[in-house]
Coordinates of C-alpha atoms in Angstrom, one line a residue:
G155 CA -12.8 -9.2 3.1
D156 CA -10.3 -9.4 5.9
A157 CA -10.7 -13.1 6.4
G158 CA -9.7 -13.8 2.8
S159 CA -6.9 -11.3 2.8
I160 CA -5.2 -13.0 5.7
S161 CA -4.9 -16.3 4.0
L162 CA -4.0 -14.8 0.6
G163 CA -1.4 -12.6 2.3
F164 CA 0.1 -15.7 4.0
L165 CA 0.2 -17.6 0.7
A166 CA 1.9 -14.6 -1.0
A167 CA 4.5 -14.4 1.8
V168 CA 5.2 -18.2 1.7
L169 CA 5.6 -18.1 -2.1
G170 CA 7.7 -15.0 -1.9
L171 CA 10.0 -16.6 0.7
D172 CA 10.1 -19.9 -1.2
G173 CA 11.2 -18.1 -4.4
W174 CA 13.9 -16.3 -2.6
Q175 CA 15.1 -19.4 -0.8
T176 CA 15.3 -21.4 -4.1
G177 CA 17.1 -18.5 -5.9
A178 CA 14.2 -17.7 -8.2
W179 CA 14.5 -14.0 -7.2
D180 CA 16.1 -11.6 -4.7
A181 CA 14.5 -10.9 -1.3
W182 CA 13.2 -7.5 -2.5
F183 CA 11.2 -9.0 -5.4
P184 CA 8.1 -10.1 -3.5
F185 CA 8.1 -6.9 -1.5
L186 CA 7.9 -4.8 -4.6
V187 CA 5.3 -7.0 -6.3
F188 CA 3.0 -6.8 -3.2
S189 CA 4.0 -3.3 -2.1
P190 CA 0.6 -1.7 -2.8
F191 CA -0.8 -4.0 0.0
V192 CA 2.3 -4.1 2.2
V193 CA 2.8 -0.3 2.2
D194 CA -0.9 0.6 2.9
A195 CA -1.3 -2.0 5.6
S196 CA 2.1 -1.2 7.3
V197 CA 1.5 2.6 7.3
T198 CA -2.0 2.2 8.6
L199 CA -0.9 -0.2 11.4
I200 CA 2.1 2.0 12.4
R201 CA -0.1 5.1 12.6
R202 CA -2.7 3.2 14.7
T203 CA 0.1 1.8 17.0
V204 CA 1.6 5.2 17.5
R205 CA -1.8 6.6 18.5
R206 CA -2.2 3.5 20.8
E207 CA -5.3 2.4 19.1
R208 CA -6.3 -1.3 19.1
A209 CA -5.2 -2.8 15.9
W210 CA -8.1 -5.3 15.8
R211 CA -10.8 -2.6 16.0
A212 CA -12.7 -1.7 12.8
H213 CA -11.6 1.5 11.1
R214 CA -11.6 3.4 7.8
E215 CA -8.0 4.7 7.7
H216 CA -6.4 2.7 4.8
G217 CA -5.4 4.8 1.8
Y218 CA -8.1 3.3 -0.4
Q219 CA -10.8 3.9 2.2
K220 CA -9.7 7.6 2.5
L221 CA -10.0 8.0 -1.3
V222 CA -13.5 6.5 -1.3
Q223 CA -14.4 9.0 1.5
C224 CA -13.1 11.8 -0.7
G225 CA -15.5 10.8 -3.4
W226 CA -13.6 8.4 -5.6
S227 CA -15.9 5.8 -7.1
H228 CA -15.1 2.2 -6.6
R229 CA -14.4 1.9 -10.3
K230 CA -11.9 4.7 -10.4
L231 CA -10.2 3.4 -7.3
A232 CA -10.0 -0.2 -8.7
L233 CA -8.5 1.1 -11.9
A234 CA -5.9 3.1 -10.1
E235 CA -5.0 0.1 -7.9
Y236 CA -4.8 -2.1 -10.9
A237 CA -2.5 0.4 -12.6
L238 CA -0.3 0.6 -9.5
M239 CA -0.1 -3.2 -9.1
L240 CA 0.7 -3.6 -12.8
A241 CA 3.5 -0.9 -12.5
C242 CA 4.9 -2.6 -9.4
S243 CA 4.9 -6.1 -10.9
G244 CA 6.2 -4.9 -14.3
S245 CA 9.1 -3.0 -12.8
A246 CA 9.9 -5.9 -10.4
L247 CA 10.1 -8.3 -13.4
A248 CA 12.2 -5.9 -15.4
L249 CA 14.5 -5.4 -12.4
L250 CA 15.3 -9.1 -12.2
Q251 CA 17.6 -8.6 -15.2
A252 CA 19.1 -5.3 -14.0
G253 CA 22.3 -4.7 -12.1
H254 CA 22.3 -4.0 -8.3
G255 CA 22.7 -0.3 -8.8
I256 CA 19.7 0.0 -11.0
Q257 CA 17.7 -2.2 -8.6
A258 CA 18.7 0.0 -5.6
F259 CA 17.9 3.2 -7.4
T260 CA 14.5 1.9 -8.6
L261 CA 13.5 0.6 -5.1
V262 CA 14.4 4.0 -3.6
A263 CA 12.4 5.7 -6.3
W264 CA 9.4 3.5 -5.5
A265 CA 9.8 4.3 -1.8
A266 CA 9.8 8.0 -2.6
G267 CA 6.8 7.6 -4.8
Y268 CA 4.9 5.8 -2.1
A269 CA 5.8 8.6 0.4
G270 CA 4.5 11.2 -2.0
L271 CA 1.3 9.2 -2.6
I272 CA 0.7 8.8 1.2
V273 CA 1.2 12.6 1.7
W274 CA -1.1 13.4 -1.3
I275 CA -3.9 11.0 0.0
D276 CA -3.6 12.4 3.5
R277 CA -3.9 16.0 2.3
K278 CA -6.8 15.2 0.0
W279 CA -8.6 13.4 2.8
K280 CA -8.0 16.1 5.4
Y281 CA -9.1 18.8 3.0
G282 CA -12.3 16.7 2.2
A283 CA -12.9 16.3 6.0
M284 CA -12.7 20.1 6.4
R285 CA -15.0 20.7 3.5
R286 CA -17.5 18.2 4.9
E287 CA -17.4 20.0 8.3
G288 CA -17.7 23.4 6.6
Q289 CA -14.3 24.6 7.7
A290 CA -12.8 25.2 4.2

């Protein structure tokens, strides 16, 4: 739940910063490794802030929650999340040995991929909401 995610997120941030400070990896490395969580939480928080909603209020607007509302099983969602986390971690490890140009290109590609994924989830969710309300 949220209580555990706060302490785990803090631990991940500390370890990521420590690795950067000690020269184990570049600053982008922990962001890419944890990007499935960082992107989802950041997009959700920014959207709620723009709508002037209280960030501490319960909601069901994270990408994974929208997919469950669209009918995805918890198993299907977990497998998709595991695949995404594996892809992020694997590419981050591979990029440690790559040149700065390849690193920059791959990070931009990941950002574009996330933008596409966000749009896809939102469209799927909105279409599902319209179907549930009988508008489609």
